[in-house]
Amino acid sequence: MNDKEPSGDGKLQFIKEETERLEKEGLLFKVKTIESAQGSWIVVDGRRVLNLCSNNYLGFANHPRLKEAAQKAIAEFGVGPAAVRAIAGTTVLHHQLEEKLARFKRVEAVISFQSGFNSNVATIPALVGKEDLIFSDELNHASIIDGCRLSGAPTIRFDHCNPRSLEQQVQANFADCGKRRALIITDGVFSMDGDIAPLTPLVELAERYRAMIMVDDAHGEGVLGEAGRGAVDHFHLHGRVDVEIGTLSKAFGVVGGFVAGKKLIIDHLRHKGRPFLFSSAVTPADAAACIAAVDILESSGDLVDRLWSNTHYFKQRISRAGFDIGRSETPITPVMLGEARTAQEFSRRLFDEGVFAVAIGFPTVPLGKARIRVMISAAHSEADLDFGVEKFIKVAGDLRLI
Ligand SMILES: Cc1ncc(COP(=O)(O)O)c(C=O)c1O
């Protein structure tokens, strides 16, 4: 051990260097601590602030009916799943949730997982292997990228939301490939920009080239389509998308993920989806709360309507104030600021003004495209949104950005 390594940690020097680099580039972030229930106003690090960055689209994270369902499930089933789904972790509530979601999504079948991330990681390797090909939108979510890597299949990226680019890649790489399988993957709604994938031409292309198609609709569930049935419903493509990935942690307000689609694929995942086989199930309370969320959505689209009216209200006002909100078409509203340092400073000052909205930088978004990603919720009032816009204007003025 030498002077430079008082704790014998010289082998971990690379972590210190990486941390210093991130700090220098403004990419090191400190995670804030939430000290209250989710809602439009929350307590963060001891301060009550307007919440503009949760994925709690419909306000379900602290909804009385979901809480009551979870409490009842705890009373009846206890707190833990005690096993993976494939052994002793599947309760009647997990089955009920899957059946309910299948009816809601208008698909043949659904299988639920512990998260949206796990749902991607379970599904992609179950559909393609190293002999096959994946065509993936260049801005697809990290969990899709990891699922592609795990599958071992060569992954060809196509230009963002560009069916022509996809077709060129398919023609160049797949058209005459005999027995190889191909899987086209896209987000339904892109999580950092809030734009919607052009699903109709993508599905037509998949049909023309006999490729499978998968849509990750983590940010479309509860947001797009009739009463929040998602992007596939929005484009009237029922039965033409092989498999959809959903999350129960955003609009549904709880935690978990699911895969919805053709029964053949869903049954296959019960044997091949590794997180189903090797990682414990979500708790009965989670499943019960999600069932209550679907019940509410099935009985009324009011919250979804409210989410959209809030979205239009905020977007109109923030754009009118001179902010660039990129290509957003959904409640995800990126306020583009460029350099990561600027976005971090902006977020810090917003917090000082009573608004919680985190900065997002590389590698979550490309270098030079840092932003504050505002997430609108049905739980916000118009007065909340006015307060948010007013503070964005103030901070931009203080920083001489507008
Ligand atoms: C497009 C997309 N897919 C998957 C996920 C992962 O979902 P979960 O948080 O349920 O793991 C996210 C969440 O950030 C997402 O935005």
Coordinates of C-alpha atoms and ligand atoms in Angstrom, one line a residue:
M1 CA 0.0 0.0 0.0
N2 CA 1.5 3.4 -0.9
D3 CA 0.6 7.0 0.2
K4 CA -1.8 7.4 -2.6
E5 CA -3.8 4.4 -1.6
P6 CA -4.4 4.7 2.2
S7 CA -7.3 2.3 2.0
G8 CA -5.8 0.0 -0.6
D9 CA -8.4 1.3 -3.1
G10 CA -6.0 2.1 -6.0
K11 CA -7.9 -0.5 -8.1
L12 CA -11.0 1.8 -7.8
Q13 CA -9.2 4.9 -9.1
F14 CA -11.1 4.6 -12.4
I15 CA -14.3 5.4 -10.5
K16 CA -12.9 8.6 -9.0
E17 CA -11.6 9.7 -12.4
E18 CA -15.0 9.0 -14.0
T19 CA -16.8 10.9 -11.2
E20 CA -14.5 13.9 -11.6
R21 CA -15.1 13.9 -15.4
L22 CA -18.9 13.8 -14.9
E23 CA -18.6 16.6 -12.4
K24 CA -16.5 18.7 -14.7
E25 CA -19.0 18.2 -17.6
G26 CA -22.0 19.0 -15.4
L27 CA -23.3 15.5 -15.7
L28 CA -23.1 14.4 -12.1
F29 CA -26.4 14.6 -10.4
K30 CA -27.5 14.4 -6.8
V31 CA -30.7 12.5 -6.2
K32 CA -33.3 14.5 -4.3
T33 CA -35.3 12.8 -1.5
I34 CA -39.1 12.9 -1.5
E35 CA -40.6 13.2 1.9
S36 CA -44.4 13.1 1.2
A37 CA -46.9 11.3 -1.0
Q38 CA -46.8 11.9 -4.7
G39 CA -49.0 14.7 -6.0
S40 CA -48.9 18.1 -7.7
W41 CA -47.2 19.5 -4.6
I42 CA -44.7 17.4 -2.7
V43 CA -42.1 17.8 0.0
V44 CA -38.5 17.5 -1.4
D45 CA -35.5 17.8 0.9
G46 CA -37.6 19.5 3.5
R47 CA -39.3 22.0 1.1
R48 CA -42.9 22.0 -0.3
V49 CA -42.5 22.5 -4.0
L50 CA -44.6 22.2 -7.2
N51 CA -43.9 18.8 -8.7
L52 CA -43.3 19.0 -12.5
C53 CA -41.3 15.8 -13.0
S54 CA -43.1 12.7 -11.8
N55 CA -44.7 10.2 -14.2
N56 CA -47.9 10.2 -12.2
Y57 CA -49.9 11.2 -15.3
L58 CA -53.3 10.5 -13.8
G59 CA -52.7 11.1 -10.1
F60 CA -53.1 7.4 -9.3
A61 CA -49.9 7.2 -7.1
N62 CA -51.8 8.5 -4.1
H63 CA -55.4 7.7 -5.2
P64 CA -57.7 6.6 -2.4
R65 CA -59.2 3.7 -4.3
L66 CA -55.8 2.3 -5.2
K67 CA -54.6 2.7 -1.6
E68 CA -57.7 1.0 -0.3
A69 CA -57.2 -1.9 -2.7
A70 CA -53.5 -2.3 -1.7
Q71 CA -54.5 -2.2 2.0
K72 CA -57.1 -4.9 1.5
A73 CA -54.6 -7.1 -0.4
I74 CA -52.1 -6.7 2.4
A75 CA -54.7 -7.7 5.0
E76 CA -55.5 -10.8 3.0
F77 CA -52.2 -11.8 1.3
G78 CA -49.5 -10.2 3.4
V79 CA -46.7 -8.0 2.1
G80 CA -44.3 -10.2 0.1
P81 CA -44.6 -12.4 -2.9
A82 CA -42.2 -14.9 -1.4
A83 CA -41.3 -16.4 -4.7
V84 CA -40.8 -15.9 -8.4
R85 CA -43.9 -16.0 -10.6
A86 CA -43.0 -19.5 -12.0
I87 CA -42.8 -21.1 -8.5
A88 CA -45.1 -19.8 -5.7
G89 CA -45.3 -16.1 -6.5
T90 CA -48.4 -16.0 -8.7
T91 CA -51.5 -15.1 -6.7
V92 CA -55.1 -14.9 -7.9
L93 CA -54.5 -11.1 -8.0
H94 CA -51.7 -11.5 -10.6
H95 CA -54.1 -13.5 -12.7
Q96 CA -56.9 -11.0 -12.3
L97 CA -54.6 -8.1 -13.2
E98 CA -53.5 -9.9 -16.4
E99 CA -57.0 -10.8 -17.4
K100 CA -58.2 -7.2 -16.8
L101 CA -55.3 -5.7 -18.7
A102 CA -56.0 -8.0 -21.6
R103 CA -59.6 -6.8 -21.8
F104 CA -58.6 -3.2 -21.4
K105 CA -55.9 -3.3 -24.0
R106 CA -58.1 -5.4 -26.4
V107 CA -55.4 -8.1 -26.9
E108 CA -55.5 -11.8 -26.7
A109 CA -53.4 -12.1 -23.5
V110 CA -51.2 -10.3 -21.1
I111 CA -48.3 -11.3 -18.8
S112 CA -47.1 -9.1 -16.0
F113 CA -43.6 -8.5 -14.8
Q114 CA -41.9 -6.5 -12.1
S115 CA -41.2 -3.5 -14.2
G116 CA -41.4 -2.1 -17.7
F117 CA -37.6 -2.5 -17.8
N118 CA -37.9 -6.2 -17.0
S119 CA -40.7 -6.6 -19.6
N120 CA -38.3 -5.4 -22.4
V121 CA -35.5 -7.5 -21.1
A122 CA -37.8 -10.6 -20.9
T123 CA -39.4 -10.2 -24.3
I124 CA -36.7 -9.3 -26.8
P125 CA -34.4 -12.3 -26.1
A126 CA -37.4 -14.6 -26.1
L127 CA -38.3 -13.5 -29.7
V128 CA -34.9 -13.2 -31.4
G129 CA -31.4 -14.7 -31.0
K130 CA -28.0 -14.2 -32.6
E131 CA -29.1 -15.6 -36.0
D132 CA -31.8 -13.0 -36.3
L133 CA -32.0 -9.2 -36.7
I134 CA -33.4 -6.3 -34.8
F135 CA -34.4 -3.0 -36.3
S136 CA -34.6 -0.4 -33.5
D137 CA -35.5 3.3 -33.5
E138 CA -32.3 5.3 -32.7
L139 CA -34.1 6.9 -29.7
N140 CA -35.6 3.8 -28.1
H141 CA -35.5 3.5 -24.3
A142 CA -32.4 2.1 -22.5
S143 CA -34.3 -1.0 -21.5
I144 CA -34.9 -1.8 -25.1
I145 CA -31.3 -1.3 -25.9
D146 CA -30.4 -3.7 -23.0
G147 CA -32.9 -6.3 -24.1
C148 CA -31.4 -6.2 -27.6
R149 CA -27.9 -6.7 -26.2
L150 CA -29.1 -9.6 -24.1
S151 CA -30.7 -11.3 -27.1
G152 CA -27.4 -11.4 -29.0
A153 CA -29.2 -10.4 -32.2
P154 CA -27.4 -7.8 -34.4
T155 CA -29.2 -4.6 -33.9
I156 CA -29.6 -2.1 -36.7
R157 CA -30.7 1.4 -35.7
F158 CA -33.1 3.3 -38.0
D159 CA -33.5 7.1 -38.0
H160 CA -35.9 8.4 -35.4
C161 CA -39.5 8.0 -36.4
N162 CA -38.5 7.5 -40.0
P163 CA -40.3 4.6 -41.8
R164 CA -38.2 5.3 -45.0
S165 CA -35.0 4.8 -43.1
L166 CA -36.4 1.6 -41.6
E167 CA -37.3 0.3 -45.1
Q168 CA -33.9 1.0 -46.4
Q169 CA -32.3 -0.9 -43.6
V170 CA -34.7 -3.8 -43.9
Q171 CA -34.0 -4.0 -47.7
A172 CA -30.3 -3.8 -47.2
N173 CA -30.1 -6.3 -44.4
F174 CA -33.1 -8.6 -44.3
A175 CA -34.9 -9.0 -47.5
D176 CA -33.1 -12.2 -48.7
C177 CA -32.1 -13.7 -45.5
G178 CA -33.9 -17.0 -45.6
K179 CA -34.8 -18.3 -42.2
R180 CA -33.6 -15.3 -40.2
R181 CA -36.3 -13.7 -38.1
A182 CA -36.6 -9.9 -37.8
L183 CA -38.0 -7.8 -35.0
I184 CA -38.9 -4.1 -35.4
I185 CA -39.0 -2.2 -32.1
T186 CA -40.1 1.3 -31.4
D187 CA -41.3 3.3 -28.4
G188 CA -44.9 4.3 -28.8
V189 CA -44.2 7.7 -27.1
F190 CA -40.6 8.7 -26.8
S191 CA -39.8 9.3 -23.2
M192 CA -37.4 12.3 -23.5
D193 CA -39.1 14.2 -26.4
G194 CA -42.7 13.3 -26.0
D195 CA -43.2 12.6 -29.7
I196 CA -45.3 9.7 -31.0
A197 CA -44.0 6.9 -33.3
P198 CA -45.6 6.7 -36.7
L199 CA -47.0 3.3 -36.0
T200 CA -49.2 2.9 -39.0
P201 CA -46.4 2.9 -41.7
L202 CA -44.1 0.9 -39.3
V203 CA -46.8 -1.8 -38.9
E204 CA -47.4 -1.9 -42.7
L205 CA -43.7 -2.3 -43.3
A206 CA -43.5 -5.1 -40.8
E207 CA -46.4 -6.8 -42.5
R208 CA -44.8 -6.4 -46.0
Y209 CA -41.5 -7.9 -44.9
R210 CA -43.0 -10.5 -42.6
A211 CA -41.1 -9.1 -39.6
M212 CA -42.4 -9.1 -36.0
I213 CA -43.2 -5.7 -34.5
M214 CA -43.0 -4.6 -30.9
V215 CA -44.1 -1.3 -29.4
D216 CA -42.9 -0.1 -26.0
D217 CA -45.9 2.0 -24.8
A218 CA -44.7 3.0 -21.3
H219 CA -45.6 6.6 -21.9
G220 CA -48.7 5.9 -24.1
E221 CA -50.6 3.7 -21.5
G222 CA -53.2 5.8 -19.7
V223 CA -52.4 8.8 -22.0
L224 CA -53.2 7.9 -25.6
G225 CA -56.2 6.1 -27.2
E226 CA -59.7 5.6 -25.9
A227 CA -59.6 6.0 -22.0
G228 CA -55.9 5.6 -22.1
R229 CA -55.7 2.3 -23.9
G230 CA -52.4 3.4 -25.5
A231 CA -50.7 4.1 -28.8
V232 CA -51.9 1.0 -30.7
D233 CA -55.5 2.0 -29.8
H234 CA -54.8 5.6 -30.8
F235 CA -53.8 4.4 -34.3
H236 CA -56.6 1.7 -34.5
L237 CA -54.0 -1.0 -35.0
H238 CA -55.5 -3.7 -32.8
G239 CA -54.3 -7.2 -33.8
R240 CA -51.6 -5.9 -36.1
V241 CA -48.9 -5.3 -33.5
D242 CA -47.3 -8.6 -32.3
V243 CA -46.4 -7.4 -28.8
E244 CA -46.8 -4.2 -26.7
I245 CA -44.8 -3.4 -23.6
G246 CA -46.4 -1.5 -20.8
T247 CA -45.4 -0.2 -17.4
L248 CA -47.6 0.0 -14.3
S249 CA -45.3 2.7 -12.8
K250 CA -46.3 5.7 -14.8
A251 CA -50.0 6.4 -15.6
F252 CA -51.1 3.4 -13.6
G253 CA -49.3 4.9 -10.6
V254 CA -48.0 1.8 -8.9
V255 CA -45.0 -0.4 -10.0
G256 CA -44.6 -3.3 -12.4
G257 CA -44.7 -3.9 -16.1
F258 CA -46.6 -6.1 -18.6
V259 CA -46.5 -7.5 -22.1
A260 CA -49.7 -7.5 -24.1
G261 CA -50.3 -9.2 -27.4
K262 CA -50.8 -12.5 -29.2
K263 CA -51.5 -15.4 -26.9
L264 CA -48.8 -17.5 -28.5
I265 CA -46.2 -14.9 -27.5
I266 CA -47.5 -14.4 -24.0
D267 CA -47.6 -18.1 -23.3
H268 CA -44.0 -18.4 -24.6
L269 CA -42.9 -15.7 -22.2
R270 CA -44.2 -17.7 -19.2
H271 CA -41.5 -20.3 -20.1
K272 CA -38.8 -18.0 -21.6
G273 CA -39.2 -14.6 -20.0
R274 CA -36.2 -14.8 -17.6
P275 CA -37.5 -12.2 -15.0
F276 CA -40.7 -14.3 -14.7
L277 CA -38.6 -17.4 -14.0
F278 CA -35.7 -15.9 -11.9
S279 CA -36.9 -12.7 -10.1
S280 CA -39.6 -12.4 -7.5
A281 CA -43.1 -11.2 -8.4
V282 CA -44.6 -7.8 -7.6
T283 CA -46.4 -7.9 -4.3
P284 CA -50.1 -8.7 -4.0
A285 CA -50.7 -5.1 -2.9
D286 CA -49.1 -3.8 -6.1
A287 CA -51.2 -6.1 -8.2
A288 CA -54.4 -5.1 -6.4
A289 CA -53.7 -1.4 -6.7
C290 CA -53.1 -1.8 -10.5
I291 CA -56.4 -3.7 -10.8
A292 CA -58.1 -0.7 -9.2
A293 CA -56.4 1.7 -11.6
V294 CA -57.7 -0.3 -14.6
D295 CA -61.2 -0.3 -13.1
I296 CA -61.1 3.5 -12.8
L297 CA -59.9 3.9 -16.4
E298 CA -62.6 1.5 -17.7
S299 CA -65.4 3.3 -15.9
S300 CA -64.5 6.8 -17.1
G301 CA -62.1 8.7 -19.3
D302 CA -62.3 11.9 -17.2
L303 CA -58.8 11.8 -15.8
V304 CA -57.3 11.2 -19.2
D305 CA -59.3 14.2 -20.6
R306 CA -58.1 16.3 -17.7
L307 CA -54.5 15.2 -18.4
W308 CA -54.9 16.4 -22.0
S309 CA -56.5 19.7 -21.1
N310 CA -53.7 20.4 -18.6
T311 CA -51.2 19.5 -21.3
H312 CA -52.6 21.9 -23.8
Y313 CA -52.9 24.6 -21.2
F314 CA -49.2 24.3 -20.1
K315 CA -47.7 23.9 -23.6
Q316 CA -49.5 26.9 -25.0
R317 CA -48.3 29.1 -22.1
I318 CA -44.7 27.9 -22.0
S319 CA -44.4 28.2 -25.8
R320 CA -45.9 31.6 -25.8
A321 CA -43.3 32.7 -23.2
G322 CA -40.6 31.8 -25.8
F323 CA -39.4 28.4 -24.7
D324 CA -38.5 25.7 -27.2
I325 CA -40.4 22.5 -26.4
G326 CA -39.0 20.5 -29.2
R327 CA -41.3 18.0 -31.0
S328 CA -43.5 17.0 -28.1
E329 CA -47.0 15.9 -28.9
T330 CA -47.9 14.5 -25.5
P331 CA -47.8 15.5 -21.8
I332 CA -44.0 15.0 -21.8
T333 CA -42.8 18.5 -22.4
P334 CA -39.1 19.0 -22.8
V335 CA -37.9 22.6 -22.2
M336 CA -34.7 22.6 -24.3
L337 CA -31.7 24.3 -22.8
G338 CA -28.7 23.0 -24.7
E339 CA -25.7 22.5 -22.4
A340 CA -26.0 20.2 -19.4
R341 CA -24.5 22.9 -17.1
T342 CA -27.2 25.4 -18.1
A343 CA -30.0 22.8 -17.5
Q344 CA -28.6 21.9 -14.1
E345 CA -28.3 25.6 -13.1
F346 CA -31.8 26.2 -14.4
S347 CA -33.2 23.3 -12.4
R348 CA -31.4 24.5 -9.2
R349 CA -32.9 27.9 -9.5
L350 CA -36.3 26.6 -10.2
F351 CA -36.1 24.6 -7.0
D352 CA -35.1 27.8 -5.1
E353 CA -38.3 29.3 -6.6
G354 CA -40.4 26.4 -5.4
V355 CA -40.5 24.2 -8.5
F356 CA -39.2 20.7 -8.7
A357 CA -38.2 19.9 -12.3
V358 CA -35.0 18.0 -12.9
A359 CA -32.4 18.5 -15.6
I360 CA -31.8 15.7 -18.0
G361 CA -28.5 15.4 -19.8
F362 CA -26.2 12.9 -21.5
P363 CA -26.3 9.9 -21.7
T364 CA -30.1 10.0 -21.2
V365 CA -30.3 12.5 -24.1
P366 CA -27.7 13.4 -26.7
L367 CA -24.8 15.7 -25.8
G368 CA -25.8 19.4 -26.2
K369 CA -29.5 18.6 -26.0
A370 CA -29.9 18.9 -22.2
R371 CA -33.3 19.9 -21.0
I372 CA -35.8 20.2 -18.2
R373 CA -38.4 17.6 -18.8
V374 CA -41.7 18.8 -17.5
M375 CA -44.3 16.0 -16.9
I376 CA -47.9 17.2 -16.8
S377 CA -50.4 15.4 -14.6
A378 CA -54.2 15.3 -14.3
A379 CA -53.5 16.2 -10.6
H380 CA -52.3 19.7 -11.5
S381 CA -54.6 22.6 -11.3
E382 CA -54.4 25.5 -13.8
A383 CA -53.1 27.7 -11.0
D384 CA -50.3 25.1 -10.4
L385 CA -49.3 25.3 -14.1
D386 CA -49.5 29.1 -14.1
F387 CA -47.1 29.1 -11.1
G388 CA -44.7 26.8 -13.0
V389 CA -44.7 28.9 -16.1
E390 CA -44.2 32.1 -14.1
K391 CA -41.1 30.5 -12.4
F392 CA -39.7 29.3 -15.7
I393 CA -39.9 32.9 -17.1
K394 CA -38.3 34.3 -13.9
V395 CA -35.4 31.9 -14.0
A396 CA -34.8 32.3 -17.7
G397 CA -34.8 36.1 -17.1
D398 CA -32.3 35.8 -14.2
L399 CA -30.0 33.6 -16.4
R400 CA -30.6 36.0 -19.4
L401 CA -31.8 33.1 -21.6
I402 CA -34.9 34.9 -22.9
Ligands
LIG1 C1 -40.1 3.8 -22.9 C2 -39.9 3.2 -21.6 N1 -39.8 1.9 -21.5 C3 -39.6 1.3 -20.3 C4 -39.4 2.0 -19.2 C5 -39.2 1.3 -17.9 O1 -40.4 1.2 -17.1 P1 -40.3 0.9 -15.6 O2 -40.0 2.1 -14.8 O3 -41.6 0.3 -15.2 O4 -39.2 -0.1 -15.4 C6 -39.5 3.4 -19.2 C7 -39.3 4.2 -17.9 O5 -38.6 5.1 -17.8 C8 -39.7 4.0 -20.4 O6 -39.8 5.3 -20.5

